[in-house]
PDB file of C-alpha atoms in Angstrom:
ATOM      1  CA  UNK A   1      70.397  14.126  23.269  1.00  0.00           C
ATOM      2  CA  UNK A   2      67.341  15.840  25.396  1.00  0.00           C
ATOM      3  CA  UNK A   3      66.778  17.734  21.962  1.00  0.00           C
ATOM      4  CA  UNK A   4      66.668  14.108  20.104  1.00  0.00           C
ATOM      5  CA  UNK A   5      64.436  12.721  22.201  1.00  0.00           C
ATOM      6  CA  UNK A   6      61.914  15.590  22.309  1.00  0.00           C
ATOM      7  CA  UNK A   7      62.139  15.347  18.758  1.00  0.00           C
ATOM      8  CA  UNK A   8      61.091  11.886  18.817  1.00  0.00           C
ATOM      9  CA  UNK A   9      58.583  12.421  21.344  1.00  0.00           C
ATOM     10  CA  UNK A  10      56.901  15.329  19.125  1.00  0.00           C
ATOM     11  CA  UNK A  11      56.786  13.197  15.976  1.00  0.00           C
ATOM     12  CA  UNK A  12      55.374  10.600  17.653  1.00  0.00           C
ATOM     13  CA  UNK A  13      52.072  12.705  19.309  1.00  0.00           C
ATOM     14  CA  UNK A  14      51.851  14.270  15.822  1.00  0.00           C
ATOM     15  CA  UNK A  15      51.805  10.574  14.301  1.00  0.00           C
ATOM     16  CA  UNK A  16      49.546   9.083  16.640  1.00  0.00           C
ATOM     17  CA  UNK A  17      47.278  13.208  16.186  1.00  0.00           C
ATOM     18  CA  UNK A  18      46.879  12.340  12.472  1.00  0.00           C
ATOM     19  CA  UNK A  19      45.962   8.481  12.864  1.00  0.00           C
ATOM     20  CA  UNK A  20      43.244   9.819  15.473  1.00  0.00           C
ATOM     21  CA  UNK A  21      41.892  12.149  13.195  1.00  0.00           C
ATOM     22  CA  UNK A  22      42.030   9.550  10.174  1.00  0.00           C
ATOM     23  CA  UNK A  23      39.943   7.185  12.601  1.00  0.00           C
ATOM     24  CA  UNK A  24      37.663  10.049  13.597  1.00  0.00           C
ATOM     25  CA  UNK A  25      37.293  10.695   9.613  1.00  0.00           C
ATOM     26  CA  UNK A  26      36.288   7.294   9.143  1.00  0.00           C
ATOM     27  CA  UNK A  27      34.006   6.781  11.906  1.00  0.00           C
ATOM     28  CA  UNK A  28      32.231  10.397  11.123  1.00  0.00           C
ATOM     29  CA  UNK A  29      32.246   9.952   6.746  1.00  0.00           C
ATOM     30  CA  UNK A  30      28.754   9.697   5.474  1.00  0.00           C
ATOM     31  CA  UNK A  31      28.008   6.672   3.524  1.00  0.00           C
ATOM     32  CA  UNK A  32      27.499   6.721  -0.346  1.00  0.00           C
ATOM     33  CA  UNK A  33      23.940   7.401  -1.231  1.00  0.00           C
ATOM     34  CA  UNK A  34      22.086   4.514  -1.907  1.00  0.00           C
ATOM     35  CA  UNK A  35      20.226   4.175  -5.159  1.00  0.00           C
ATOM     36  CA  UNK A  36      16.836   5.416  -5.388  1.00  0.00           C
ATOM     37  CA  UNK A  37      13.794   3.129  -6.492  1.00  0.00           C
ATOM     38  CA  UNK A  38      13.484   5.712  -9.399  1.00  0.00           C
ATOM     39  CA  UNK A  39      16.936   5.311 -10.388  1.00  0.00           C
ATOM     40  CA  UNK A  40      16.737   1.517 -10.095  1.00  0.00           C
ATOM     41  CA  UNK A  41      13.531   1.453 -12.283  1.00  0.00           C
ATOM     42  CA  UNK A  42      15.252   3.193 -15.460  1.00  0.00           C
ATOM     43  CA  UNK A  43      18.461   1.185 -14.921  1.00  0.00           C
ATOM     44  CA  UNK A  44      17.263  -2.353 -15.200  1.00  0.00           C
ATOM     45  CA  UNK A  45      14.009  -1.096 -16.986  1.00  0.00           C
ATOM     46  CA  UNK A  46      11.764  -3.489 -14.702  1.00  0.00           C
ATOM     47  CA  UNK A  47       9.329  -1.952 -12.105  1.00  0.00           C
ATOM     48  CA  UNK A  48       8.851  -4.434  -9.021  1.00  0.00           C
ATOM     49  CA  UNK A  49       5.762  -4.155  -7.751  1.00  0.00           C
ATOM     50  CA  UNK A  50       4.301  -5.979  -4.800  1.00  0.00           C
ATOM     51  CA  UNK A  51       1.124  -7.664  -4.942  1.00  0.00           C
ATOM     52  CA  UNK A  52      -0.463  -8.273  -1.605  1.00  0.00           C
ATOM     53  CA  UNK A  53      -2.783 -11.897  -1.198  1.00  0.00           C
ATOM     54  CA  UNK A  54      -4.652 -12.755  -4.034  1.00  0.00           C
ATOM     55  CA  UNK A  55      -8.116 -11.814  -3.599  1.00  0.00           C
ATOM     56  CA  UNK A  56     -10.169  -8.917  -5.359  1.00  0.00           C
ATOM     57  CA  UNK A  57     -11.077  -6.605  -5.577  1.00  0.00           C
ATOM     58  CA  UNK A  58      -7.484  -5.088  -6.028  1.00  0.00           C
ATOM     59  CA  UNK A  59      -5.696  -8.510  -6.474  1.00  0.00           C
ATOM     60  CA  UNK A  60      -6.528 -12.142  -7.973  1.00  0.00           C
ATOM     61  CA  UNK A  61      -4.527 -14.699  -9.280  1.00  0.00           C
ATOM     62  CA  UNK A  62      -4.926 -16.312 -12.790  1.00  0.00           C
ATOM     63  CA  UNK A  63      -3.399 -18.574 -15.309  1.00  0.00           C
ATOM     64  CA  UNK A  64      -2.531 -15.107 -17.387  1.00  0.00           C
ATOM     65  CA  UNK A  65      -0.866 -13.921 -14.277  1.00  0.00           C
ATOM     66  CA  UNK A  66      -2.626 -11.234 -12.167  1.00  0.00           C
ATOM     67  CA  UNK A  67      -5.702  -9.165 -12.399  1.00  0.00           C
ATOM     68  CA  UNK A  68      -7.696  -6.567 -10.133  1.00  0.00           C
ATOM     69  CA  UNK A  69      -7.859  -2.640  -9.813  1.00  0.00           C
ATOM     70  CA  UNK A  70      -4.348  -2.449  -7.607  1.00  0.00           C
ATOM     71  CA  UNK A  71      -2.961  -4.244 -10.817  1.00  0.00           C
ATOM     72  CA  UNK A  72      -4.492  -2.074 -13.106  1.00  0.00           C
ATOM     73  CA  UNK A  73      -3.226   0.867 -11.042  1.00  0.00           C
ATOM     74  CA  UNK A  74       0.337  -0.424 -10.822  1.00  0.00           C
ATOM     75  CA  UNK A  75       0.301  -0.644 -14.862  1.00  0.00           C
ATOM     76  CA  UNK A  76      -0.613   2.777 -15.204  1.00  0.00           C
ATOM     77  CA  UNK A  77       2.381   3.949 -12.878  1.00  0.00           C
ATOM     78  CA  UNK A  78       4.813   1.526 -14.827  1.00  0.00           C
ATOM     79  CA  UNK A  79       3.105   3.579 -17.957  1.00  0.00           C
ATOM     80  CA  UNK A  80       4.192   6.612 -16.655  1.00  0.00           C
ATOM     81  CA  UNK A  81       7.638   5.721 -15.531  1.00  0.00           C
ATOM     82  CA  UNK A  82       8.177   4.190 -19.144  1.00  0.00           C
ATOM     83  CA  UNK A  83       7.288   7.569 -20.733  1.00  0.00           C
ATOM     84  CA  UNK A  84       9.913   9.328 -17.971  1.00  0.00           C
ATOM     85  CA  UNK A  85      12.376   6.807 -18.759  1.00  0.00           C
ATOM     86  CA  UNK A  86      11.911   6.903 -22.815  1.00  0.00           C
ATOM     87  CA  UNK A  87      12.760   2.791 -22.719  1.00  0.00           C
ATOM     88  CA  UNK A  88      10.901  -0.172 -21.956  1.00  0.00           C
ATOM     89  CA  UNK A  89      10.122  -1.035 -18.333  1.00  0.00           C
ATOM     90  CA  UNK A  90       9.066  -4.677 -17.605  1.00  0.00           C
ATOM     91  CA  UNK A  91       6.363  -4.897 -14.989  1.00  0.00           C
ATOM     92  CA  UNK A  92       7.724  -7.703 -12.274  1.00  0.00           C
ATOM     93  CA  UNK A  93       5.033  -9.054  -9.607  1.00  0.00           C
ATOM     94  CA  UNK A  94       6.072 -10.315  -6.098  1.00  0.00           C
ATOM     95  CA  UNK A  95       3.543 -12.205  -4.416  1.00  0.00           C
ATOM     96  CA  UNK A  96       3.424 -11.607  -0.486  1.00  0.00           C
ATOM     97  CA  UNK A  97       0.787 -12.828   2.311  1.00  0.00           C
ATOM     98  CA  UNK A  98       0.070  -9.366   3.996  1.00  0.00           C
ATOM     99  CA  UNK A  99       0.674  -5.662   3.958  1.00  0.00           C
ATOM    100  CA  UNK A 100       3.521  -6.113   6.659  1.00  0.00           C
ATOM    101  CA  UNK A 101       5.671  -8.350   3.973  1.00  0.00           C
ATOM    102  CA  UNK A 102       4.464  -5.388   1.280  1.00  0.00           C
ATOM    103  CA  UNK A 103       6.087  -2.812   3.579  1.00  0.00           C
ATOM    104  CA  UNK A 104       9.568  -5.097   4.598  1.00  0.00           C
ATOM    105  CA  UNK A 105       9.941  -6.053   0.822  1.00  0.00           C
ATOM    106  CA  UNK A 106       9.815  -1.853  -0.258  1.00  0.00           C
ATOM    107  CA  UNK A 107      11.699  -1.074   3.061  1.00  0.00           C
ATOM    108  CA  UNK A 108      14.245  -3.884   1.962  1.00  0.00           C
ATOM    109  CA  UNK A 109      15.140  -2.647  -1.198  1.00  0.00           C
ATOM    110  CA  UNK A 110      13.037  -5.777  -2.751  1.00  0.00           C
ATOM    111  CA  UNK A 111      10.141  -3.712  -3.953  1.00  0.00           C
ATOM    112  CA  UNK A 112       9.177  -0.362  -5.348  1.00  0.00           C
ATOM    113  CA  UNK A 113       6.084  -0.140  -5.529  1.00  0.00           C
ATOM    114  CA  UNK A 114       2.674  -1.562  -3.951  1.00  0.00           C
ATOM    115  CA  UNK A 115      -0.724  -0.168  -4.667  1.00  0.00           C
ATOM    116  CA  UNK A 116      -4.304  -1.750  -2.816  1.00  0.00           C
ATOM    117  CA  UNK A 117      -2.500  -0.203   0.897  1.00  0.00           C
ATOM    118  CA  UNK A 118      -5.224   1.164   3.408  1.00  0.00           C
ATOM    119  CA  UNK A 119      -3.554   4.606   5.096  1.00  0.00           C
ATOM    120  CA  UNK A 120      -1.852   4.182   8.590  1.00  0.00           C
ATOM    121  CA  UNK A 121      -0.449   7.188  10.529  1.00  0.00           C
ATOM    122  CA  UNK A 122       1.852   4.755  11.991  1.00  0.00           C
ATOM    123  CA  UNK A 123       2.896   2.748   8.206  1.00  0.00           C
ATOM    124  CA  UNK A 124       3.300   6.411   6.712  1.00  0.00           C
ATOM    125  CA  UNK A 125       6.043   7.104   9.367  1.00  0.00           C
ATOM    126  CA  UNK A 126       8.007   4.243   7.129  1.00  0.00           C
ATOM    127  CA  UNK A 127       6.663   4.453   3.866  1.00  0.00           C
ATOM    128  CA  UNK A 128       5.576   6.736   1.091  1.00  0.00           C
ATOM    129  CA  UNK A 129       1.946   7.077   0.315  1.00  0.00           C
ATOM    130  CA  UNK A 130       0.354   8.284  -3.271  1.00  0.00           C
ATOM    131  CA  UNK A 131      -3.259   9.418  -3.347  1.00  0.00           C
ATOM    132  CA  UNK A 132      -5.644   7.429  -2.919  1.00  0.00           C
ATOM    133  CA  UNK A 133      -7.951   5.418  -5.466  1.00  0.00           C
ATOM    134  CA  UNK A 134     -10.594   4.045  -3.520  1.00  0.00           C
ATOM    135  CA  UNK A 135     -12.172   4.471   0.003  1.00  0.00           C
ATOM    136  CA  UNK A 136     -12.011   1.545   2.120  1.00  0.00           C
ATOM    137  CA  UNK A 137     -14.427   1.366   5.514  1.00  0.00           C
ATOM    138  CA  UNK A 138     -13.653  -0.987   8.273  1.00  0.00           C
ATOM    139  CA  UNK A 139     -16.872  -3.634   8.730  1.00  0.00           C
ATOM    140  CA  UNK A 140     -17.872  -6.587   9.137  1.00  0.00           C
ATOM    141  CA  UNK A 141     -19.221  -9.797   7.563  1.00  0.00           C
ATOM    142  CA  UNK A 142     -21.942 -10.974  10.085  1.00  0.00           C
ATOM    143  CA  UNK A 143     -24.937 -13.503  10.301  1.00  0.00           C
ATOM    144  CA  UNK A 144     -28.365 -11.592   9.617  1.00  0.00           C
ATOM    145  CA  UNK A 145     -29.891 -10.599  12.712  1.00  0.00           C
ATOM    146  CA  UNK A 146     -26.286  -9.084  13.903  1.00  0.00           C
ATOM    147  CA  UNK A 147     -26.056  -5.409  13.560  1.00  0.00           C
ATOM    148  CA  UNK A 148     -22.414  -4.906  13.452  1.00  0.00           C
ATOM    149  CA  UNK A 149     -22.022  -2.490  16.398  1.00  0.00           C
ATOM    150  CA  UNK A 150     -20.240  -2.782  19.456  1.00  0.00           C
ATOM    151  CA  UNK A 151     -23.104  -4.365  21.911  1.00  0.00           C
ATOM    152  CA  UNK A 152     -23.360  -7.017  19.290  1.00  0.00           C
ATOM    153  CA  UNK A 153     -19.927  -8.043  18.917  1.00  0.00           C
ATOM    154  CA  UNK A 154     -19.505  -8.418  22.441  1.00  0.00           C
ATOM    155  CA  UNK A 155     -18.699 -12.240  23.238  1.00  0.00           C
ATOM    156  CA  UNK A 156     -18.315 -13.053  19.750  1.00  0.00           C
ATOM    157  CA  UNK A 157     -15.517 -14.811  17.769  1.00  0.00           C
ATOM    158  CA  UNK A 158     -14.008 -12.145  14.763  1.00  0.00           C
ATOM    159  CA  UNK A 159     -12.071 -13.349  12.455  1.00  0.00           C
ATOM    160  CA  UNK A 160      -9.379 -10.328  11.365  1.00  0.00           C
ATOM    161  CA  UNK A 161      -6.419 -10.118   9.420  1.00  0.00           C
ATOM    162  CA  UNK A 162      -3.042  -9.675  11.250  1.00  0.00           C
ATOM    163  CA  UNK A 163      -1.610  -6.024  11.088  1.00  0.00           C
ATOM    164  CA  UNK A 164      -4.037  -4.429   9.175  1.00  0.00           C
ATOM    165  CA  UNK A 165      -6.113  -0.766  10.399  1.00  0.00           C
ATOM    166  CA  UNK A 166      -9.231  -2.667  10.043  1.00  0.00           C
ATOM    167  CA  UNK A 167      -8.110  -5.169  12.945  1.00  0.00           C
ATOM    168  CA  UNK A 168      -6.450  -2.473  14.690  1.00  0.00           C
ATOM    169  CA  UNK A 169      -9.621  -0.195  14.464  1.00  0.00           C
ATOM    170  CA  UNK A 170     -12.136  -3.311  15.532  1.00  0.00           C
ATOM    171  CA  UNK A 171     -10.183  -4.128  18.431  1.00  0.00           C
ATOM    172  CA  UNK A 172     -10.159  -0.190  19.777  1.00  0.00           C
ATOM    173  CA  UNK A 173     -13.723   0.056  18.279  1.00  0.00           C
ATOM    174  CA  UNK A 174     -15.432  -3.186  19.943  1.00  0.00           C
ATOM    175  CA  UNK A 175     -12.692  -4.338  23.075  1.00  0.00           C
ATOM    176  CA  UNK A 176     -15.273  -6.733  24.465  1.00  0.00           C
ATOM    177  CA  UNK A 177     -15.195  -9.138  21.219  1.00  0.00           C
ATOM    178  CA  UNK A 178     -12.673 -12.033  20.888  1.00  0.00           C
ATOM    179  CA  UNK A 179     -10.505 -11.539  18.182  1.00  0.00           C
ATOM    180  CA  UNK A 180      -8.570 -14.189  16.082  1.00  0.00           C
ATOM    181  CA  UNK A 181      -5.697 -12.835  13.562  1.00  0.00           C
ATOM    182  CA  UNK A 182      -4.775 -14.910  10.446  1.00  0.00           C
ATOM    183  CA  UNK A 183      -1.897 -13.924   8.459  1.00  0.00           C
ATOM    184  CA  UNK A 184      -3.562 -13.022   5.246  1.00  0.00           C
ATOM    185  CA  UNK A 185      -6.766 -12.057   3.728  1.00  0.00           C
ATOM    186  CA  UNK A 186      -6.831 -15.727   2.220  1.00  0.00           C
ATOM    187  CA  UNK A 187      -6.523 -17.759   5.207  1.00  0.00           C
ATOM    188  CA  UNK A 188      -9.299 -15.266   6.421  1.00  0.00           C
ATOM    189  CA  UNK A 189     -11.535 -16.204   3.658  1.00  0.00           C
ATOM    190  CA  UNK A 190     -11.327 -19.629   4.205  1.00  0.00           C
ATOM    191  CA  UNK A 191     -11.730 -19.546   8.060  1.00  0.00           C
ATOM    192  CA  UNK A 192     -15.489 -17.720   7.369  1.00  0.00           C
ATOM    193  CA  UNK A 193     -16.112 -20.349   4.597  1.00  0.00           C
ATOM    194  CA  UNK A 194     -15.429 -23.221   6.177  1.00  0.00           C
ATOM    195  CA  UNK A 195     -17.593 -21.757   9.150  1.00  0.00           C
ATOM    196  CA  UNK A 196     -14.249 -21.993  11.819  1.00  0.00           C
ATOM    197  CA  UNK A 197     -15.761 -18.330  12.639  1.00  0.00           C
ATOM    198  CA  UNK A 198     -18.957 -16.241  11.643  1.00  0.00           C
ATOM    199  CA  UNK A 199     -18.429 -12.928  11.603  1.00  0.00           C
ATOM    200  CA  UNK A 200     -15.207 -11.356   9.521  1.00  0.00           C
ATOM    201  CA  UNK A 201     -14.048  -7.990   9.974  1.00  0.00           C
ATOM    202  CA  UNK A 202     -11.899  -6.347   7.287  1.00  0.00           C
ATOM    203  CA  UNK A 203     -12.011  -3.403   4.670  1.00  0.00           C
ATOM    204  CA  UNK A 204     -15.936  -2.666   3.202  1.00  0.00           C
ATOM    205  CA  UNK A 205     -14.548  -3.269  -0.750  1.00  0.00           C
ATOM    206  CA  UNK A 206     -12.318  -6.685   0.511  1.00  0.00           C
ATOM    207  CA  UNK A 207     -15.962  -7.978   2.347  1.00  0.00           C
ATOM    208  CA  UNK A 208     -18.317  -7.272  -0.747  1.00  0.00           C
ATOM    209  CA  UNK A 209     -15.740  -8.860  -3.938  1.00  0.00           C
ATOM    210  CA  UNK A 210     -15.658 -11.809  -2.108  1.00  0.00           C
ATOM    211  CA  UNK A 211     -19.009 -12.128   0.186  1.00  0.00           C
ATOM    212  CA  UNK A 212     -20.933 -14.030  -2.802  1.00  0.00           C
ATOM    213  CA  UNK A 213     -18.367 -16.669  -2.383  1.00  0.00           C
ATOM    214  CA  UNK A 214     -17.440 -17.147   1.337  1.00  0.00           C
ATOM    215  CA  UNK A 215     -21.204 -16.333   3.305  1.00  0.00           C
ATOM    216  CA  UNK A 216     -23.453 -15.200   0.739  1.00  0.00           C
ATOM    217  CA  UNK A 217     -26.381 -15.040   2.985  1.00  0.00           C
ATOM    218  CA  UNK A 218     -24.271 -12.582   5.986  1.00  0.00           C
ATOM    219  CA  UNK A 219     -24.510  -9.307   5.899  1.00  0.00           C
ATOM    220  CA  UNK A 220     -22.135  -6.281   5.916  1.00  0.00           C
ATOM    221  CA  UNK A 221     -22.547  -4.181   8.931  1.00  0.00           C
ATOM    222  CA  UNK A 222     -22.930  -1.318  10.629  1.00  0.00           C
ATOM    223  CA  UNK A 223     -24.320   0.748   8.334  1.00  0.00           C
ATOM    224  CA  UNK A 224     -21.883   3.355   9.311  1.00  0.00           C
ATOM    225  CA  UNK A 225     -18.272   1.841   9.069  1.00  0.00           C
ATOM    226  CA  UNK A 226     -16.087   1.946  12.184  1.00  0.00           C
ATOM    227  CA  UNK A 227     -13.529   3.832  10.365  1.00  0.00           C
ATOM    228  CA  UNK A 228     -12.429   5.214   6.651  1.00  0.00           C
ATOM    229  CA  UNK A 229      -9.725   5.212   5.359  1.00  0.00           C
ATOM    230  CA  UNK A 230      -8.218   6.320   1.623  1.00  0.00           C
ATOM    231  CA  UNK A 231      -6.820   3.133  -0.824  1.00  0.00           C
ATOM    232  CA  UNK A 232      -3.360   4.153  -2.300  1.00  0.00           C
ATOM    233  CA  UNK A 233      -0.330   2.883  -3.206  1.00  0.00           C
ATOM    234  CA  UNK A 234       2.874   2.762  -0.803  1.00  0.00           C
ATOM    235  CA  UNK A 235       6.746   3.555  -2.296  1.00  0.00           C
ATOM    236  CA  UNK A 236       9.843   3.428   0.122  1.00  0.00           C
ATOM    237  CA  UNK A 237      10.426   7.080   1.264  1.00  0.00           C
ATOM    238  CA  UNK A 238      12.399   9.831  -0.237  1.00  0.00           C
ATOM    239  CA  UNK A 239      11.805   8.704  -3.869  1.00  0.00           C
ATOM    240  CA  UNK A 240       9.831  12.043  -4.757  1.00  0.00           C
ATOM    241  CA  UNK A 241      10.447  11.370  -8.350  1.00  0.00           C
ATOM    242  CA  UNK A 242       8.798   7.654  -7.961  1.00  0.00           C
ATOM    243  CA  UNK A 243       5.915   9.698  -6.030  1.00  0.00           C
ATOM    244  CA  UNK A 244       5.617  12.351  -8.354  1.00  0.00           C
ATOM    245  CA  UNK A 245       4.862   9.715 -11.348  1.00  0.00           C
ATOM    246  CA  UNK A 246       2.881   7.234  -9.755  1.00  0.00           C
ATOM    247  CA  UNK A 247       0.400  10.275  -8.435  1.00  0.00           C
ATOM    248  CA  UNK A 248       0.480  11.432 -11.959  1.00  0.00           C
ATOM    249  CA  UNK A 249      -0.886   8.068 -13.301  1.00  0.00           C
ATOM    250  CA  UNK A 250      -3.769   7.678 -10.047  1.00  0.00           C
ATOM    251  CA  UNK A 251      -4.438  11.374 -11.140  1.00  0.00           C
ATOM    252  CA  UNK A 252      -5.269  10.470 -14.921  1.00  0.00           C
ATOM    253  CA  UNK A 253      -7.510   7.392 -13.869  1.00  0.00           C
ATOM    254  CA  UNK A 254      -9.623   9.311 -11.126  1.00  0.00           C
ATOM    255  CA  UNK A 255      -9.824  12.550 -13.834  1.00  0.00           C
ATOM    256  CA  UNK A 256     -10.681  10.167 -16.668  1.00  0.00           C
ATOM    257  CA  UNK A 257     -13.497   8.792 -14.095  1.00  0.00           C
ATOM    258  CA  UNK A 258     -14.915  12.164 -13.382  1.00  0.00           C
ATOM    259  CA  UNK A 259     -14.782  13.235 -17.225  1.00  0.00           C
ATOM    260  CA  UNK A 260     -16.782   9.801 -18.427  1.00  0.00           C
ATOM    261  CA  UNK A 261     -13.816   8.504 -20.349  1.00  0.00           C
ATOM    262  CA  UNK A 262     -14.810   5.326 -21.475  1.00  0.00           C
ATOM    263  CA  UNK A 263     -11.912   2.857 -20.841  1.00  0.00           C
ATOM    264  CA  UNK A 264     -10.905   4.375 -17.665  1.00  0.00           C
ATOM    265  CA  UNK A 265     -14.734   3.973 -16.523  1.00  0.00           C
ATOM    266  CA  UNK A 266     -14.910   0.467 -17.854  1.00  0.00           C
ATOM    267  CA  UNK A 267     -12.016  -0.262 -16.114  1.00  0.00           C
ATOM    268  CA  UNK A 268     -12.654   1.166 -12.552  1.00  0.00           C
ATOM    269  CA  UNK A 269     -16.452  -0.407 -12.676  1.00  0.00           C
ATOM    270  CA  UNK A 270     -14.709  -3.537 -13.438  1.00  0.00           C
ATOM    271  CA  UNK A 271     -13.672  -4.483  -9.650  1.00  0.00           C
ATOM    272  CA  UNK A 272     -15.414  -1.973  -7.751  1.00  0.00           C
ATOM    273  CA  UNK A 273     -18.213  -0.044  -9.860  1.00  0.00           C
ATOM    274  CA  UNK A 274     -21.915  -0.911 -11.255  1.00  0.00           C
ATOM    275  CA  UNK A 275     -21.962  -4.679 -12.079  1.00  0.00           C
ATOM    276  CA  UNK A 276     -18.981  -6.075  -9.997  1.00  0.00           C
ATOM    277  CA  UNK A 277     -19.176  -7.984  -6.974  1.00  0.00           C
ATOM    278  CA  UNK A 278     -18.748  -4.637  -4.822  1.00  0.00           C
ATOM    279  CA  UNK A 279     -21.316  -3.000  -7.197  1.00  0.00           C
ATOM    280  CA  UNK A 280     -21.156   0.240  -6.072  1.00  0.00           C
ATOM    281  CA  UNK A 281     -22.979   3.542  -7.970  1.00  0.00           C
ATOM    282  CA  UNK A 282     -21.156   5.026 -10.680  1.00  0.00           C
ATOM    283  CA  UNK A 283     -22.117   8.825  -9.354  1.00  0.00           C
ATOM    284  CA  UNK A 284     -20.665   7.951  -5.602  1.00  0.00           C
ATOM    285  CA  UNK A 285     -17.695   6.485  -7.100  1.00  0.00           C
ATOM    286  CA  UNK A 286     -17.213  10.015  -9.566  1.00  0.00           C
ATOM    287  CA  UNK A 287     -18.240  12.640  -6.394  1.00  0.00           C
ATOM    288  CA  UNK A 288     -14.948  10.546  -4.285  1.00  0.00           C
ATOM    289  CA  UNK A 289     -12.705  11.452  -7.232  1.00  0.00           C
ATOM    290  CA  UNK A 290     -13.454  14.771  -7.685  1.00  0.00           C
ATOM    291  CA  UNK A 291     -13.172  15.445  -4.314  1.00  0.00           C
ATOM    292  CA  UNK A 292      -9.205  13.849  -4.427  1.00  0.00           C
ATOM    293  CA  UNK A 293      -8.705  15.852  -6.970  1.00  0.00           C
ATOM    294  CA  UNK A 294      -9.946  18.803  -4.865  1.00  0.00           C
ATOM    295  CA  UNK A 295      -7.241  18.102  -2.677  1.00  0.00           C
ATOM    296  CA  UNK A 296      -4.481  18.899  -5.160  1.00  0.00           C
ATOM    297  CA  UNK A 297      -5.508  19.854  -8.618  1.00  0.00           C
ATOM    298  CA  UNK A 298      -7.030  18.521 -11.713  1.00  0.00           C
ATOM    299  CA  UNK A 299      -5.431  17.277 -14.780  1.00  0.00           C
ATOM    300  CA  UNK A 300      -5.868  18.227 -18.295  1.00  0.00           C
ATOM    301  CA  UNK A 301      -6.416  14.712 -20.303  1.00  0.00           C
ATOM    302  CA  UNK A 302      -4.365  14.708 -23.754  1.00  0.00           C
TER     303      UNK A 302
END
């Protein structure tokens, strides 16, 4: 009987040994690995890229959908991702207010892609970034007479937008000026038309597309921007293959720049180069480039 019951006991504690360790295994077994932006691309053949407000010169709204360089860019990446895929990949846009809905739609699984993103230490910690294609300085829009520097800002109403480096740079930059956040470049737009503030501090390329039409008469100042900081495009991290590509495609635009090939020159100069609203000098625009390029390594055009 004592030998029954120890028996018993014993296949009991082994029982209850091997249901611990098949909670254990479940509590400890990794998850299946999620699919990667890459991998979604070439499955559904459609590229969702984010498009952040809708003012240039990286993003405006039309009746034939959307235009600006971050567009342009974004096409070139879906280019590149069609040739990597060998099948068509649809291009799908998704409108958001700010660069903080960019990064929760890519960190949500909503997005893959979006390009016209200033570079943050602390937004890199969460996101991919590519190289850059333009060089954004943090500024402001100001009445003439108003130098733009610290001692002049002081006391003054800025108008910012919420969450971006330029707000986060004025604010270290000049302390003693007051600040008011809106939650997108539009609504900032309008607050310096409509005169509900004077001076608008933002990204140098953002201020000159759309000074002509908001305070043509300000100025942008300092001289010497507050801050730089490269234009790329963000991707949700650990999608090398994604990062690869879309660096490929910025590559070929900023080589076809530097070598004078037409298209790619007529295109760039569109929205930021001689004869745009920004208007700034072919040369300056090539020797930025080049020195990207520097960085990592030229391309051979085909």
């Amino acid at each position: 009987m004592d030998d029954l019951l120890i028996g018993i006991l014993m296949k009991t504690r082994s029982i209850a040994f091997v249901g611990s360790l098949f909670a254990l295994a479940a509590l400890t077994a990794q998850p299946v690995s999620a699919e990667t932006s890459m991998e979604s691309v070439v499955r559904s053949g459609k590229l969702n890229a984010v498009v952040i407000g809708d003012e240039l010169p990286f993003a405006s709204k039309s009746d034939a959908g959307f235009k600006g360089l971050a567009i342009n860019v974004v096409a070139a990446v879906k280019n590149e991702l069609q040739a990597f895929a060998g099948k068509p990949i649809r291009l799908n846009a998704l409108q958001v207010n700010s660069v903080q809905d960019a990064k929760d739609a890519l960190l949500s699984g909503k997005a893959d892609i979006a390009c016209g993103v200033a570079y943050s230490w602390e937004r890199a910690m969460l996101v991919d970034y590519t190289i850059p294609f333009a060089l954004g300085g943090v500024r402001v829009l100001a009445p003439t007479g108003n130098d733009g520097t610290p001692a002049s800002l002081a006391g003054k109403t800025v108008g910012v937008i919420k969450d971006t480096v330029a707000a986060q740079t004025l604010a270290t930059a000049a302390p003693q000026a007051n600040y008011v956040s809106y939650d997108s470049p539009a609504a900032a737009l309008a607050a310096m038309r409509s005169g509900s503030v004077d001076i608008l501090g933002g990204d140098s390329l953002w201020l000159k597309a759309n000074k002509a039409r908001v305070a043509a008469n300000a100025d942008i100042v300092p001289i010497v921007p507050y801050g730089r900081s490269g234009v790329g495009c963000i991707i949700p991290e650990n999608n090398s293959t994604m990062l690869n590509y879309s660096n490929i495609a910025i590559g070929k635009i900023l080589q076809g720049y530097v070598n004078d090939v037409a298209p790619v020159q007529t295109m760039v100069n569109r929205w930021i180069g001689p004869g745009s609203a920004v208007n700034l000098n072919q040369d300056l625009i090539k020797a930025y480039y080049a020195t990207v390029l520097s960085t990592a390594a030229q391309l051979s055009l085909r």
